[in-house]
mmCIF file of C-alpha atoms and ligand atoms in Angstrom:
data_model
loop_
_atom_site.group_PDB
_atom_site.id
_atom_site.type_symbol
_atom_site.label_atom_id
_atom_site.label_comp_id
_atom_site.label_asym_id
_atom_site.label_seq_id
_atom_site.Cartn_x
_atom_site.Cartn_y
_atom_site.Cartn_z
ATOM 1 C CA MET D 1 93.481 156.714 115.991
ATOM 2 C CA LYS D 2 93.917 159.470 118.581
ATOM 3 C CA LYS D 3 90.925 159.072 120.848
ATOM 4 C CA ILE D 4 88.660 156.203 121.881
ATOM 5 C CA GLY D 5 85.507 155.949 123.964
ATOM 6 C CA VAL D 6 84.317 153.366 126.475
ATOM 7 C CA LEU D 7 80.838 152.572 127.748
ATOM 8 C CA THR D 8 79.081 149.922 129.816
ATOM 9 C CA SER D 9 75.645 148.751 128.799
ATOM 10 C CA GLY D 10 72.905 146.327 129.872
ATOM 11 C CA GLY D 11 72.902 144.607 133.255
ATOM 12 C CA ASP D 12 75.930 145.522 135.365
ATOM 13 C CA SER D 13 78.380 142.796 136.294
ATOM 14 C CA PRO D 14 81.207 142.646 138.846
ATOM 15 C CA GLY D 15 84.455 143.382 137.044
ATOM 16 C CA MET D 16 83.077 146.019 134.694
ATOM 17 C CA ASN D 17 85.027 148.645 136.627
ATOM 18 C CA ALA D 18 88.214 146.628 136.287
ATOM 19 C CA ALA D 19 87.585 146.485 132.522
ATOM 20 C CA ILE D 20 87.004 150.256 132.322
ATOM 21 C CA ARG D 21 90.226 150.820 134.254
ATOM 22 C CA ALA D 22 92.137 148.561 131.871
ATOM 23 C CA VAL D 23 90.757 150.329 128.789
ATOM 24 C CA VAL D 24 91.592 153.776 130.139
ATOM 25 C CA ARG D 25 95.070 152.934 131.372
ATOM 26 C CA LYS D 26 96.074 150.834 128.369
ATOM 27 C CA ALA D 27 94.925 153.624 126.065
ATOM 28 C CA ILE D 28 96.807 156.310 127.979
ATOM 29 C CA TYR D 29 99.885 154.072 128.113
ATOM 30 C CA HIS D 30 99.794 154.117 124.287
ATOM 31 C CA ASP D 31 99.213 157.894 124.092
ATOM 32 C CA LEU D 32 95.557 157.577 123.180
ATOM 33 C CA GLN D 33 92.988 159.901 124.716
ATOM 34 C CA VAL D 34 89.945 158.237 126.286
ATOM 35 C CA ALA D 35 86.414 159.451 126.876
ATOM 36 C CA GLY D 36 83.905 157.799 129.173
ATOM 37 C CA ILE D 37 80.332 157.578 127.909
ATOM 38 C CA TYR D 38 77.911 157.550 130.828
ATOM 39 C CA HIS D 39 74.655 155.535 131.064
ATOM 40 C CA GLY D 40 75.385 153.269 128.095
ATOM 41 C CA TYR D 41 73.868 153.874 124.669
ATOM 42 C CA GLN D 42 71.301 156.260 126.153
ATOM 43 C CA GLY D 43 74.139 158.499 127.325
ATOM 44 C CA LEU D 44 75.785 158.150 123.939
ATOM 45 C CA ILE D 45 72.683 159.433 122.152
ATOM 46 C CA GLU D 46 72.379 162.296 124.633
ATOM 47 C CA GLY D 47 76.091 163.174 124.484
ATOM 48 C CA ASN D 48 76.761 162.327 128.130
ATOM 49 C CA ILE D 49 80.498 162.059 127.466
ATOM 50 C CA GLN D 50 83.553 163.157 129.430
ATOM 51 C CA ASP D 51 87.291 162.739 128.968
ATOM 52 C CA LEU D 52 88.943 160.387 131.448
ATOM 53 C CA ALA D 53 92.415 160.609 132.983
ATOM 54 C CA ILE D 54 94.480 157.952 134.778
ATOM 55 C CA GLY D 55 93.260 159.143 138.180
ATOM 56 C CA ASP D 56 89.602 158.851 137.163
ATOM 57 C CA VAL D 57 89.868 155.083 137.221
ATOM 58 C CA GLY D 58 91.869 154.833 140.442
ATOM 59 C CA ASP D 59 90.386 152.879 143.358
ATOM 60 C CA ILE D 60 87.758 151.123 141.225
ATOM 61 C CA ILE D 61 89.327 147.740 140.364
ATOM 62 C CA GLN D 62 87.824 146.236 143.526
ATOM 63 C CA ARG D 63 84.365 147.789 143.189
ATOM 64 C CA GLY D 64 81.218 146.132 141.868
ATOM 65 C CA GLY D 65 78.808 147.930 139.556
ATOM 66 C CA THR D 66 80.056 150.334 136.922
ATOM 67 C CA LYS D 67 81.534 153.766 137.392
ATOM 68 C CA LEU D 68 80.164 154.714 133.966
ATOM 69 C CA TYR D 69 76.627 153.635 134.952
ATOM 70 C CA SER D 70 74.548 151.421 132.696
ATOM 71 C CA ALA D 71 71.197 151.354 130.970
ATOM 72 C CA ARG D 72 69.122 149.278 128.619
ATOM 73 C CA CYS D 73 68.342 151.558 125.662
ATOM 74 C CA LEU D 74 65.488 150.803 123.259
ATOM 75 C CA ASP D 75 66.224 153.834 121.042
ATOM 76 C CA PHE D 76 69.573 152.369 120.093
ATOM 77 C CA LYS D 77 67.870 149.413 118.431
ATOM 78 C CA GLU D 78 66.683 151.857 115.735
ATOM 79 C CA GLU D 79 68.939 153.236 113.023
ATOM 80 C CA ALA D 80 68.032 156.808 113.993
ATOM 81 C CA GLY D 81 69.408 156.239 117.497
ATOM 82 C CA GLN D 82 72.568 154.651 116.140
ATOM 83 C CA LEU D 83 73.211 157.573 113.778
ATOM 84 C CA LYS D 84 72.704 160.061 116.611
ATOM 85 C CA GLY D 85 75.268 158.064 118.585
ATOM 86 C CA ILE D 86 77.800 158.242 115.762
ATOM 87 C CA GLU D 87 77.190 161.982 115.479
ATOM 88 C CA GLN D 88 78.024 162.388 119.172
ATOM 89 C CA LEU D 89 81.122 160.227 118.889
ATOM 90 C CA LYS D 90 82.389 162.335 115.982
ATOM 91 C CA LYS D 91 81.536 165.572 117.807
ATOM 92 C CA HIS D 92 83.776 164.471 120.681
ATOM 93 C CA GLY D 93 86.587 163.401 118.353
ATOM 94 C CA ILE D 94 86.154 159.729 119.256
ATOM 95 C CA GLU D 95 87.356 157.366 116.533
ATOM 96 C CA GLY D 96 86.821 153.953 118.135
ATOM 97 C CA LEU D 97 84.602 152.545 120.869
ATOM 98 C CA VAL D 98 84.886 149.801 123.482
ATOM 99 C CA VAL D 99 81.511 148.425 124.575
ATOM 100 C CA ILE D 100 81.472 146.410 127.797
ATOM 101 C CA GLY D 101 78.265 144.422 128.186
ATOM 102 C CA GLY D 102 76.241 141.400 127.196
ATOM 103 C CA ASP D 103 74.344 140.167 124.184
ATOM 104 C CA GLY D 104 72.120 143.243 123.696
ATOM 105 C CA SER D 105 75.090 145.576 124.062
ATOM 106 C CA TYR D 106 76.939 143.627 121.377
ATOM 107 C CA ARG D 107 74.029 144.173 118.982
ATOM 108 C CA GLY D 108 74.483 147.910 119.397
ATOM 109 C CA ALA D 109 78.230 147.557 118.851
ATOM 110 C CA LEU D 110 77.643 145.473 115.729
ATOM 111 C CA ALA D 111 75.248 148.114 114.375
ATOM 112 C CA LEU D 112 77.863 150.850 114.904
ATOM 113 C CA SER D 113 80.509 148.714 113.212
ATOM 114 C CA ASN D 114 78.166 148.103 110.277
ATOM 115 C CA HIS D 115 77.805 151.894 109.961
ATOM 116 C CA GLY D 116 81.592 151.986 109.565
ATOM 117 C CA PHE D 117 82.430 153.030 113.134
ATOM 118 C CA PRO D 118 85.075 150.744 114.705
ATOM 119 C CA CYS D 119 83.704 149.049 117.801
ATOM 120 C CA VAL D 120 85.064 146.285 120.007
ATOM 121 C CA GLY D 121 82.956 144.296 122.481
ATOM 122 C CA VAL D 122 84.160 143.124 125.889
ATOM 123 C CA PRO D 123 81.857 140.500 127.464
ATOM 124 C CA GLY D 124 80.510 141.816 130.752
ATOM 125 C CA THR D 125 77.624 139.742 132.068
ATOM 126 C CA ILE D 126 77.040 137.348 134.949
ATOM 127 C CA ASP D 127 75.125 135.019 132.588
ATOM 128 C CA ASN D 128 78.166 133.544 130.791
ATOM 129 C CA ASP D 129 75.945 133.287 127.734
ATOM 130 C CA ILE D 130 78.051 134.896 125.023
ATOM 131 C CA SER D 131 78.947 132.634 122.156
ATOM 132 C CA GLY D 132 82.653 132.368 121.341
ATOM 133 C CA THR D 133 84.094 132.972 124.809
ATOM 134 C CA ASP D 134 84.558 130.422 127.565
ATOM 135 C CA TYR D 135 83.918 133.030 130.266
ATOM 136 C CA THR D 136 82.371 136.452 130.653
ATOM 137 C CA ILE D 137 83.382 139.102 133.180
ATOM 138 C CA GLY D 138 81.261 138.818 136.325
ATOM 139 C CA PHE D 139 80.356 135.156 135.995
ATOM 140 C CA ASP D 140 82.933 133.980 138.533
ATOM 141 C CA THR D 141 81.895 136.565 141.116
ATOM 142 C CA ALA D 142 78.193 135.830 140.671
ATOM 143 C CA LEU D 143 78.935 132.126 140.929
ATOM 144 C CA ASN D 144 80.721 132.618 144.243
ATOM 145 C CA THR D 145 77.840 134.748 145.513
ATOM 146 C CA VAL D 146 75.388 131.979 144.632
ATOM 147 C CA ILE D 147 77.547 129.310 146.259
ATOM 148 C CA ASP D 148 77.806 131.371 149.419
ATOM 149 C CA SER D 149 74.001 131.627 149.476
ATOM 150 C CA ILE D 150 73.533 127.900 148.839
ATOM 151 C CA ASP D 151 75.893 127.078 151.702
ATOM 152 C CA LYS D 152 73.898 129.320 154.034
ATOM 153 C CA ILE D 153 70.528 127.976 152.920
ATOM 154 C CA ARG D 154 71.836 124.433 153.330
ATOM 155 C CA ASP D 155 72.403 125.103 157.042
ATOM 156 C CA THR D 156 68.682 125.763 157.463
ATOM 157 C CA ALA D 157 67.690 122.958 155.095
ATOM 158 C CA THR D 158 69.696 120.511 157.203
ATOM 159 C CA SER D 159 68.638 121.880 160.592
ATOM 160 C CA HIS D 160 64.934 121.791 159.719
ATOM 161 C CA ASP D 161 64.780 118.815 157.323
ATOM 162 C CA ARG D 162 63.556 121.040 154.515
ATOM 163 C CA SER D 163 63.838 120.976 150.747
ATOM 164 C CA PHE D 164 64.791 124.286 149.190
ATOM 165 C CA ILE D 165 64.398 125.533 145.643
ATOM 166 C CA ILE D 166 66.983 128.204 144.838
ATOM 167 C CA GLU D 167 66.228 130.312 141.757
ATOM 168 C CA VAL D 168 69.296 131.785 140.084
ATOM 169 C CA MET D 169 69.739 134.244 137.227
ATOM 170 C CA GLY D 170 71.254 133.477 133.838
ATOM 171 C CA ARG D 171 68.583 134.660 131.423
ATOM 172 C CA ASP D 172 68.303 131.835 128.836
ATOM 173 C CA ALA D 173 71.522 130.135 129.896
ATOM 174 C CA GLY D 174 72.098 127.480 132.541
ATOM 175 C CA ASP D 175 75.795 128.085 133.273
ATOM 176 C CA LEU D 176 75.298 129.869 136.568
ATOM 177 C CA ALA D 177 72.842 127.224 137.782
ATOM 178 C CA LEU D 178 75.039 124.352 136.640
ATOM 179 C CA TRP D 179 78.307 125.607 138.130
ATOM 180 C CA ALA D 180 76.645 126.768 141.347
ATOM 181 C CA GLY D 181 74.646 123.552 141.658
ATOM 182 C CA LEU D 182 77.708 121.389 141.172
ATOM 183 C CA ALA D 183 79.901 123.463 143.499
ATOM 184 C CA GLY D 184 77.118 123.778 146.066
ATOM 185 C CA GLY D 185 76.342 120.047 146.074
ATOM 186 C CA ALA D 186 72.746 120.506 144.896
ATOM 187 C CA GLU D 187 70.680 117.346 144.608
ATOM 188 C CA THR D 188 68.919 118.623 141.480
ATOM 189 C CA ILE D 189 69.909 121.225 138.895
ATOM 190 C CA LEU D 190 67.440 122.495 136.300
ATOM 191 C CA VAL D 191 68.818 124.279 133.241
ATOM 192 C CA PRO D 192 67.133 125.541 130.057
ATOM 193 C CA GLU D 193 69.505 123.440 127.958
ATOM 194 C CA ASP D 194 67.942 120.181 129.197
ATOM 195 C CA PRO D 195 64.254 119.318 128.948
ATOM 196 C CA PHE D 196 62.603 119.453 132.292
ATOM 197 C CA ASP D 197 60.865 116.387 133.816
ATOM 198 C CA ILE D 198 58.908 116.931 137.029
ATOM 199 C CA ASP D 199 58.517 113.189 137.654
ATOM 200 C CA ASP D 200 62.278 112.731 137.569
ATOM 201 C CA ILE D 201 62.783 115.455 140.179
ATOM 202 C CA ALA D 202 60.062 113.983 142.369
ATOM 203 C CA MET D 203 61.623 110.543 142.016
ATOM 204 C CA ARG D 204 65.062 111.892 143.036
ATOM 205 C CA LEU D 205 63.622 113.653 146.063
ATOM 206 C CA LYS D 206 61.681 110.574 147.127
ATOM 207 C CA ARG D 207 64.686 108.321 146.609
ATOM 208 C CA GLY D 208 66.706 110.605 148.885
ATOM 209 C CA ARG D 209 63.999 110.554 151.516
ATOM 210 C CA ASP D 210 63.769 106.756 151.400
ATOM 211 C CA ARG D 211 67.488 106.726 152.148
ATOM 212 C CA GLY D 212 66.873 108.860 155.224
ATOM 213 C CA LYS D 213 67.901 112.144 153.626
ATOM 214 C CA LYS D 214 65.280 114.647 154.704
ATOM 215 C CA HIS D 215 66.669 117.826 153.167
ATOM 216 C CA SER D 216 67.675 118.744 149.656
ATOM 217 C CA ILE D 217 68.697 121.636 147.458
ATOM 218 C CA ILE D 218 67.244 122.186 144.000
ATOM 219 C CA VAL D 219 68.858 124.873 141.877
ATOM 220 C CA VAL D 220 66.639 126.189 139.084
ATOM 221 C CA ALA D 221 67.834 128.564 136.385
ATOM 222 C CA GLU D 222 65.407 131.412 135.772
ATOM 223 C CA GLY D 223 65.343 130.411 132.084
ATOM 224 C CA VAL D 224 63.518 127.183 133.018
ATOM 225 C CA MET D 225 60.800 128.660 135.220
ATOM 226 C CA THR D 226 60.521 130.580 138.454
ATOM 227 C CA GLY D 227 61.218 128.924 141.769
ATOM 228 C CA HIS D 228 57.619 129.475 142.798
ATOM 229 C CA GLU D 229 56.286 127.790 139.648
ATOM 230 C CA LEU D 230 58.470 124.792 140.358
ATOM 231 C CA GLN D 231 57.302 124.738 143.960
ATOM 232 C CA GLN D 232 53.696 124.619 142.795
ATOM 233 C CA LYS D 233 54.366 121.827 140.316
ATOM 234 C CA LEU D 234 56.152 119.681 142.914
ATOM 235 C CA MET D 235 53.274 120.140 145.294
ATOM 236 C CA GLU D 236 50.556 119.412 142.726
ATOM 237 C CA LYS D 237 52.266 116.490 141.025
ATOM 238 C CA ALA D 238 54.113 114.780 143.859
ATOM 239 C CA ASP D 239 52.837 116.321 147.084
ATOM 240 C CA ILE D 240 56.355 117.454 147.945
ATOM 241 C CA PRO D 241 56.544 120.647 150.046
ATOM 242 C CA THR D 242 59.491 122.965 149.374
ATOM 243 C CA HIS D 243 60.733 126.415 150.360
ATOM 244 C CA VAL D 244 61.771 128.903 147.697
ATOM 245 C CA SER D 245 64.649 131.339 147.767
ATOM 246 C CA VAL D 246 64.980 133.759 144.832
ATOM 247 C CA LEU D 247 68.513 135.148 144.923
ATOM 248 C CA GLY D 248 67.764 138.035 142.555
ATOM 249 C CA HIS D 249 70.060 140.991 142.145
ATOM 250 C CA ILE D 250 72.493 140.104 144.929
ATOM 251 C CA GLN D 251 74.004 137.963 142.162
ATOM 252 C CA ARG D 252 74.947 141.074 140.189
ATOM 253 C CA GLY D 253 76.667 143.007 142.962
ATOM 254 C CA GLY D 254 79.748 142.844 145.097
ATOM 255 C CA SER D 255 83.481 143.111 144.800
ATOM 256 C CA PRO D 256 84.781 141.127 141.815
ATOM 257 C CA THR D 257 86.833 137.993 142.455
ATOM 258 C CA ALA D 258 90.509 137.958 141.538
ATOM 259 C CA ARG D 259 89.627 135.866 138.510
ATOM 260 C CA ASP D 260 87.137 138.446 137.221
ATOM 261 C CA ARG D 261 89.545 141.325 137.861
ATOM 262 C CA VAL D 262 92.307 139.602 135.920
ATOM 263 C CA LEU D 263 89.991 138.606 133.074
ATOM 264 C CA ALA D 264 88.594 142.141 132.873
ATOM 265 C CA SER D 265 92.096 143.628 132.823
ATOM 266 C CA GLN D 266 93.226 141.293 130.046
ATOM 267 C CA MET D 267 90.093 141.781 127.957
ATOM 268 C CA GLY D 268 89.978 145.560 128.368
ATOM 269 C CA ALA D 269 93.615 145.796 127.270
ATOM 270 C CA LYS D 270 92.998 143.506 124.291
ATOM 271 C CA ALA D 271 90.138 145.734 123.116
ATOM 272 C CA VAL D 272 92.450 148.749 123.081
ATOM 273 C CA GLU D 273 95.127 146.794 121.202
ATOM 274 C CA LEU D 274 92.583 146.058 118.480
ATOM 275 C CA LEU D 275 91.493 149.673 118.145
ATOM 276 C CA LEU D 276 95.154 150.765 118.041
ATOM 277 C CA GLN D 277 95.410 148.604 114.924
ATOM 278 C CA ASP D 278 92.199 150.155 113.525
ATOM 279 C CA ILE D 279 90.425 146.821 113.945
ATOM 280 C CA GLY D 280 86.714 147.036 114.779
ATOM 281 C CA GLY D 281 83.725 144.730 114.459
ATOM 282 C CA LYS D 282 85.251 142.253 116.914
ATOM 283 C CA ALA D 283 84.359 140.672 120.210
ATOM 284 C CA VAL D 284 87.064 139.888 122.748
ATOM 285 C CA GLY D 285 86.953 136.462 124.353
ATOM 286 C CA ILE D 286 88.931 133.819 126.171
ATOM 287 C CA ARG D 287 89.295 130.279 124.865
ATOM 288 C CA ASN D 288 91.516 127.716 126.539
ATOM 289 C CA ARG D 289 93.186 130.504 128.529
ATOM 290 C CA GLU D 290 93.991 132.524 125.388
ATOM 291 C CA ILE D 291 92.621 136.048 125.081
ATOM 292 C CA LEU D 292 91.523 136.529 121.489
ATOM 293 C CA ALA D 293 89.259 138.472 119.139
ATOM 294 C CA TYR D 294 86.588 137.139 116.806
ATOM 295 C CA ASP D 295 83.899 138.579 114.499
ATOM 296 C CA PHE D 296 80.713 139.918 116.072
ATOM 297 C CA ASN D 297 78.809 137.724 113.615
ATOM 298 C CA GLU D 298 80.176 134.655 115.365
ATOM 299 C CA VAL D 299 78.436 135.823 118.535
ATOM 300 C CA PHE D 300 75.056 135.985 116.846
ATOM 301 C CA ASP D 301 75.447 133.018 114.507
ATOM 302 C CA GLY D 302 76.505 130.641 117.271
ATOM 303 C CA THR D 303 75.154 129.653 120.647
ATOM 304 C CA HIS D 304 77.157 129.634 123.835
ATOM 305 C CA GLU D 305 78.338 126.095 124.373
ATOM 306 C CA PHE D 306 76.752 124.454 127.389
ATOM 307 C CA ASP D 307 79.082 122.064 129.200
ATOM 308 C CA GLU D 308 77.226 118.775 128.764
ATOM 309 C CA SER D 309 79.939 116.716 130.442
ATOM 310 C CA MET D 310 79.793 118.891 133.550
ATOM 311 C CA TYR D 311 76.028 118.579 133.572
ATOM 312 C CA LYS D 312 76.307 114.798 133.307
ATOM 313 C CA LEU D 313 78.817 114.791 136.142
ATOM 314 C CA SER D 314 76.510 116.855 138.338
ATOM 315 C CA LYS D 315 73.823 114.201 137.835
ATOM 316 C CA GLU D 316 76.216 111.378 138.616
ATOM 317 C CA LEU D 317 77.391 113.030 141.817
ATOM 318 C CA SER D 318 73.950 113.868 143.123
ATOM 319 C CA ILE D 319 72.416 110.395 143.093
HETATM 320 O O1 F6P Q 1 71.855 139.711 132.055
HETATM 321 C C1 F6P Q 1 72.025 139.834 133.421
HETATM 322 C C2 F6P Q 1 70.713 139.643 134.147
HETATM 323 O O2 F6P Q 1 70.964 139.780 135.534
HETATM 324 C C3 F6P Q 1 70.007 138.327 133.869
HETATM 325 O O3 F6P Q 1 70.556 137.249 134.556
HETATM 326 C C4 F6P Q 1 68.602 138.674 134.274
HETATM 327 O O4 F6P Q 1 67.668 137.871 133.581
HETATM 328 C C5 F6P Q 1 68.460 140.110 133.875
HETATM 329 O O5 F6P Q 1 69.784 140.620 133.755
HETATM 330 C C6 F6P Q 1 67.688 140.971 134.826
HETATM 331 O O6 F6P Q 1 67.654 142.243 134.301
HETATM 332 P P1 F6P Q 1 67.144 143.526 135.083
HETATM 333 O O7 F6P Q 1 68.118 143.794 136.178
HETATM 334 O O8 F6P Q 1 67.129 144.604 134.071
HETATM 335 O O9 F6P Q 1 65.817 143.163 135.616
#
């Protein structure tokens, strides 16, 4: 293999730039040429491709977002779009591709691999919802952003004796809510992995109030329901007034934490190592601190493991 390509796709996540930098520099270190594909799969179809040199990825390890831009591309779900993409890759002399993104991006990478084009996936998403890897790039940064917000909201909750509902991202996964709720000392954490019981939440809030605790923090994952829906239910069912704070896209931005930068560097380098050995059709992950590669099929056949013991602990500590 003489030349590889790299793209970022789907929702951006902090650390994507660090991963791009690792791919480019590791490739150049091993005498491989690298091309950047801009705007994800859409850019691939349109041939928005440029060669990258060492200097092109300088001064980006600390930046949020993605230097290569990102997009969600419906056309790439169709075979016609995928074949156009392969045509562009061949036109630019690219023989292997690193895709940095989440679940949807991996589907595109799997499709390319099934067409015989070697592709490796690097997990870049704040959701931490990819099966087969303990962590995804961006999760740690997003988590710290959420915790910072919870801490700030708690100041007002305490000062004004208010109950706050904080809605966090995560798509269908509860990792961000669980980790942030535990680290932020939330009284209640709602995740899609556990059936939701409004009476139980009301009971917990009332029990706290009976003890003289007049404020509380409820963290709700967006995969359960919106913060405003929960607010309405608590009011209707238990006459409990709450304030809602939807954190939204601040969770996706910002300078990546050291942990995300290191993870991105390790994973980006691993992806290049695989392509150097002509190995495609793999996702890069981390399990028990080991950076490894596994079949794309494992991503789609499995479900990301939710940490039940941590969830149980969060309940025990928020009595
Ligand atoms: O996958 C990352 C994510 O931020 C999810 O947590 C969220 O559900 C979704 O993307 C939002 O996507 P968009 O920015 O396209 O609205």
